[in-house]
CSV table of C-alpha atoms in Angstrom, one decimal:
chain,number,residue,atom,x,y,z
A,1,PRO,CA,112.0,81.0,134.5
A,2,PHE,CA,113.9,77.7,134.9
A,3,PHE,CA,111.9,74.6,135.4
A,4,THR,CA,112.9,71.3,136.9
A,5,SER,CA,110.7,69.6,134.4
A,6,LEU,CA,108.3,70.3,131.6
A,7,GLU,CA,105.5,69.2,134.0
A,8,ALA,CA,106.2,72.2,136.1
A,9,GLN,CA,105.6,74.4,133.1
A,10,GLU,CA,102.4,72.6,132.3
A,11,ILE,CA,100.9,73.9,135.5
A,12,ARG,CA,101.1,77.4,134.1
A,13,ASN,CA,100.6,76.4,130.4
A,14,PRO,CA,98.8,73.1,130.1
A,15,ILE,CA,99.5,71.2,126.9
A,16,MET,CA,96.2,70.7,125.2
A,17,SER,CA,95.1,67.4,123.8
A,18,ASP,CA,96.3,66.7,120.3
A,19,SER,CA,92.7,66.1,119.1
A,20,THR,CA,90.6,68.8,120.7
A,21,ALA,CA,91.1,72.0,122.7
A,22,GLY,CA,89.3,75.2,123.5
A,23,ASN,CA,87.9,76.7,120.3
A,24,LEU,CA,89.7,74.4,118.0
A,25,PRO,CA,87.5,71.3,118.2
A,26,GLU,CA,88.2,70.0,114.7
A,27,VAL,CA,92.0,70.6,114.6
A,28,GLN,CA,94.3,67.6,114.8
A,29,LEU,CA,98.0,67.9,115.5
A,30,VAL,CA,99.8,65.4,113.2
A,31,GLN,CA,103.4,64.5,113.4
A,32,TYR,CA,105.4,64.8,110.2
A,33,VAL,CA,105.8,61.4,108.6
A,34,SER,CA,106.0,61.8,104.9
A,35,GLU,CA,107.4,63.9,102.1
A,36,LEU,CA,103.8,64.1,100.9
A,37,GLN,CA,103.1,66.5,103.8
A,38,LEU,CA,106.0,68.8,102.7
A,39,PRO,CA,104.0,70.9,100.1
A,40,LEU,CA,101.3,71.7,102.8
A,41,MET,CA,104.0,73.0,105.2
A,42,GLN,CA,106.0,74.8,102.5
A,43,GLN,CA,102.9,76.6,101.2
A,44,LEU,CA,101.9,77.8,104.7
A,45,VAL,CA,105.5,78.9,105.7
A,46,ASP,CA,106.2,80.6,102.4
A,47,SER,CA,103.0,82.7,102.7
A,48,ASP,CA,103.5,83.5,106.4
A,49,LEU,CA,107.2,84.1,107.2
A,50,SER,CA,109.4,86.9,105.9
A,51,GLU,CA,112.3,84.6,105.0
A,52,PRO,CA,112.3,82.4,102.0
A,53,TYR,CA,113.4,78.8,102.5
A,54,SER,CA,114.7,76.4,99.8
A,55,ILE,CA,113.3,72.9,99.5
A,56,PHE,CA,116.7,71.7,100.9
A,57,THR,CA,116.2,73.6,104.1
A,58,TYR,CA,112.8,72.0,104.7
A,59,ARG,CA,114.2,68.5,103.9
A,60,TYR,CA,117.2,69.1,106.2
A,61,PHE,CA,114.9,69.6,109.2
A,62,LEU,CA,112.1,67.3,108.2
A,63,HIS,CA,114.2,64.3,107.2
A,64,SER,CA,116.7,64.7,110.1
A,65,TRP,CA,114.2,65.3,112.9
A,66,PRO,CA,110.8,64.2,111.8
A,67,THR,CA,109.5,63.6,115.3
A,68,LEU,CA,110.0,67.3,116.1
A,69,SER,CA,107.7,68.7,113.4
A,70,TYR,CA,103.9,68.9,113.4
A,71,LEU,CA,101.1,70.0,111.1
A,72,ALA,CA,97.8,71.4,112.5
A,73,MET,CA,95.2,69.8,110.2
A,74,GLU,CA,91.5,70.9,109.9
A,75,GLY,CA,90.2,68.1,107.6
A,76,ASP,CA,92.5,68.1,104.6
A,77,ASP,CA,93.7,71.7,105.2
A,78,CYS,CA,97.0,72.5,106.9
A,79,ILE,CA,96.2,75.6,109.0
A,80,GLY,CA,99.5,75.6,111.0
A,81,CYS,CA,102.8,73.9,111.4
A,82,ILE,CA,106.0,73.9,113.4
A,83,ILE,CA,109.4,72.6,112.2
A,84,CYS,CA,112.2,72.0,114.7
A,85,LYS,CA,115.5,70.3,115.3
A,86,MET,CA,117.5,69.1,118.3
A,87,GLU,CA,121.2,68.3,118.7
A,88,PRO,CA,124.1,68.8,121.1
A,89,ASN,CA,125.7,72.2,121.0
A,90,HIS,CA,129.5,72.9,121.3
A,91,ARG,CA,129.2,72.6,125.1
A,92,GLY,CA,127.4,69.2,124.9
A,93,ILE,CA,124.0,70.7,125.9
A,94,ILE,CA,121.1,69.1,124.0
A,95,ARG,CA,119.6,72.1,122.3
A,96,GLY,CA,116.3,72.3,120.5
A,97,TYR,CA,115.7,74.8,117.8
A,98,ILE,CA,112.3,76.1,116.5
A,99,ALA,CA,113.1,76.9,112.9
A,100,MET,CA,109.6,77.7,111.6
A,101,LEU,CA,106.2,78.3,113.1
A,102,ALA,CA,103.3,79.3,110.9
A,103,VAL,CA,99.6,79.7,111.5
A,104,ARG,CA,97.2,80.6,108.7
A,105,ASN,CA,96.0,84.2,109.0
A,106,ASP,CA,92.3,83.3,109.6
A,107,GLN,CA,93.3,80.8,112.4
A,108,ARG,CA,95.3,83.2,114.5
A,109,LYS,CA,94.3,84.3,118.0
A,110,LYS,CA,92.8,80.9,118.7
A,111,GLY,CA,95.7,79.4,120.6
A,112,LEU,CA,97.0,77.2,117.7
A,113,GLY,CA,100.5,78.6,117.7
A,114,SER,CA,100.8,78.0,121.4
A,115,ARG,CA,99.5,74.5,121.0
A,116,LEU,CA,102.1,73.7,118.3
A,117,VAL,CA,104.9,75.1,120.3
A,118,GLN,CA,103.9,73.3,123.5
A,119,ARG,CA,103.6,70.0,121.5
A,120,ALA,CA,107.1,70.4,120.1
A,121,LEU,CA,108.5,71.4,123.5
A,122,LYS,CA,107.0,68.3,125.1
A,123,GLN,CA,108.5,66.1,122.3
A,124,MET,CA,111.9,67.7,122.7
A,125,TYR,CA,111.7,67.2,126.5
A,126,ASP,CA,110.8,63.6,126.0
A,127,GLU,CA,113.8,63.2,123.8
A,128,GLY,CA,116.2,64.7,126.4
A,129,CYS,CA,116.3,68.4,125.4
A,130,GLU,CA,117.8,70.8,127.9
A,131,GLU,CA,117.1,74.1,126.2
A,132,VAL,CA,115.3,75.5,123.1
A,133,THR,CA,116.2,78.5,121.0
A,134,LEU,CA,114.7,80.4,118.1
A,135,GLU,CA,114.8,83.8,116.5
A,136,ALA,CA,111.9,86.2,116.1
A,137,GLU,CA,111.8,89.4,114.1
A,138,GLU,CA,111.9,92.4,116.3
A,139,THR,CA,108.8,93.8,114.7
A,140,ASN,CA,106.8,90.6,115.1
A,141,ARG,CA,105.1,91.5,118.4
A,142,ALA,CA,102.6,88.6,118.1
A,143,ALA,CA,105.4,86.0,117.9
A,144,LEU,CA,107.4,87.7,120.7
A,145,ASN,CA,104.3,87.8,122.9
A,146,LEU,CA,103.5,84.1,122.2
A,147,TYR,CA,106.9,82.8,123.0
A,148,GLU,CA,107.3,85.0,126.1
A,149,ARG,CA,103.9,83.8,127.4
A,150,LEU,CA,105.2,80.3,127.1
A,151,GLY,CA,108.3,81.0,129.2
A,152,PHE,CA,110.9,82.0,126.6
A,153,LEU,CA,113.3,84.7,127.5
A,154,ARG,CA,115.0,87.2,125.2
A,155,ASP,CA,118.7,86.2,125.1
A,156,LYS,CA,120.2,88.5,122.6
A,157,ARG,CA,119.4,91.1,119.9
A,158,LEU,CA,120.7,90.2,116.5
A,159,GLU,CA,121.2,93.3,114.3
A,160,LYS,CA,120.2,93.0,110.6
A,161,TYR,CA,119.6,89.3,111.1
A,162,TYR,CA,117.0,88.9,108.3
A,163,LEU,CA,117.4,89.4,104.6
A,164,ASN,CA,115.1,92.4,104.7
A,165,GLY,CA,117.5,94.1,107.1
A,166,SER,CA,115.3,93.7,110.2
A,167,ASP,CA,116.8,92.9,113.6
A,168,ALA,CA,115.8,89.7,115.5
A,169,TYR,CA,115.7,88.6,119.1
A,170,ARG,CA,117.2,85.2,120.0
A,171,LEU,CA,114.8,83.7,122.5
A,172,LYS,CA,115.7,80.8,124.9
A,173,TYR,CA,113.7,78.4,126.9
A,174,ARG,CA,115.5,76.3,129.5
A,175,MET,CA,114.4,72.8,130.5
A,176,ARG,CA,115.9,70.9,133.3
A,177,PRO,CA,115.7,67.1,133.3
A,178,ILE,CA,114.1,65.4,136.3
A,179,ASN,CA,116.6,64.2,138.8
A,180,PRO,CA,116.1,60.4,138.8
A,181,SER,CA,116.8,60.2,142.6
A,182,ILE,CA,113.5,62.0,143.3
A,183,LEU,CA,111.4,59.6,141.4
């Protein structure tokens, strides 16, 4: 679906408060602000995703686009994170990209992954993003279901995309900026 604004999507998928929501009353979504948070994110992503990432990959995203990455903190424990970027593509469209989303195994099925994605989408929208893309492993049904519930569409199948030989789907979410004349 194409939306004229993120607010239109929020009617179907309300963005939950950054401090409390549903069955996650003690979880805080915290924007990335410091290299001191990197080990928390790296440990979670490395244990959760099938692709290994170097420290340089993390720093590329986190130092270039710190406002687009979040940690889900339960006390001092990082139980989820999302790492994103945003820049114009070759056609001049401002494109966001979700590079990494990880939720600790014991915290899954509680809406935390959706919360992290929705928070990142809102920030990208606020910064002028027009569309968001990502890749998800073809066999990762939970991730595909999560993104499709949030309005992402399968754009293309990428054969042997991952190092383990698995295929991926490129997913795309389109945002349309609000026409200033209707305000």
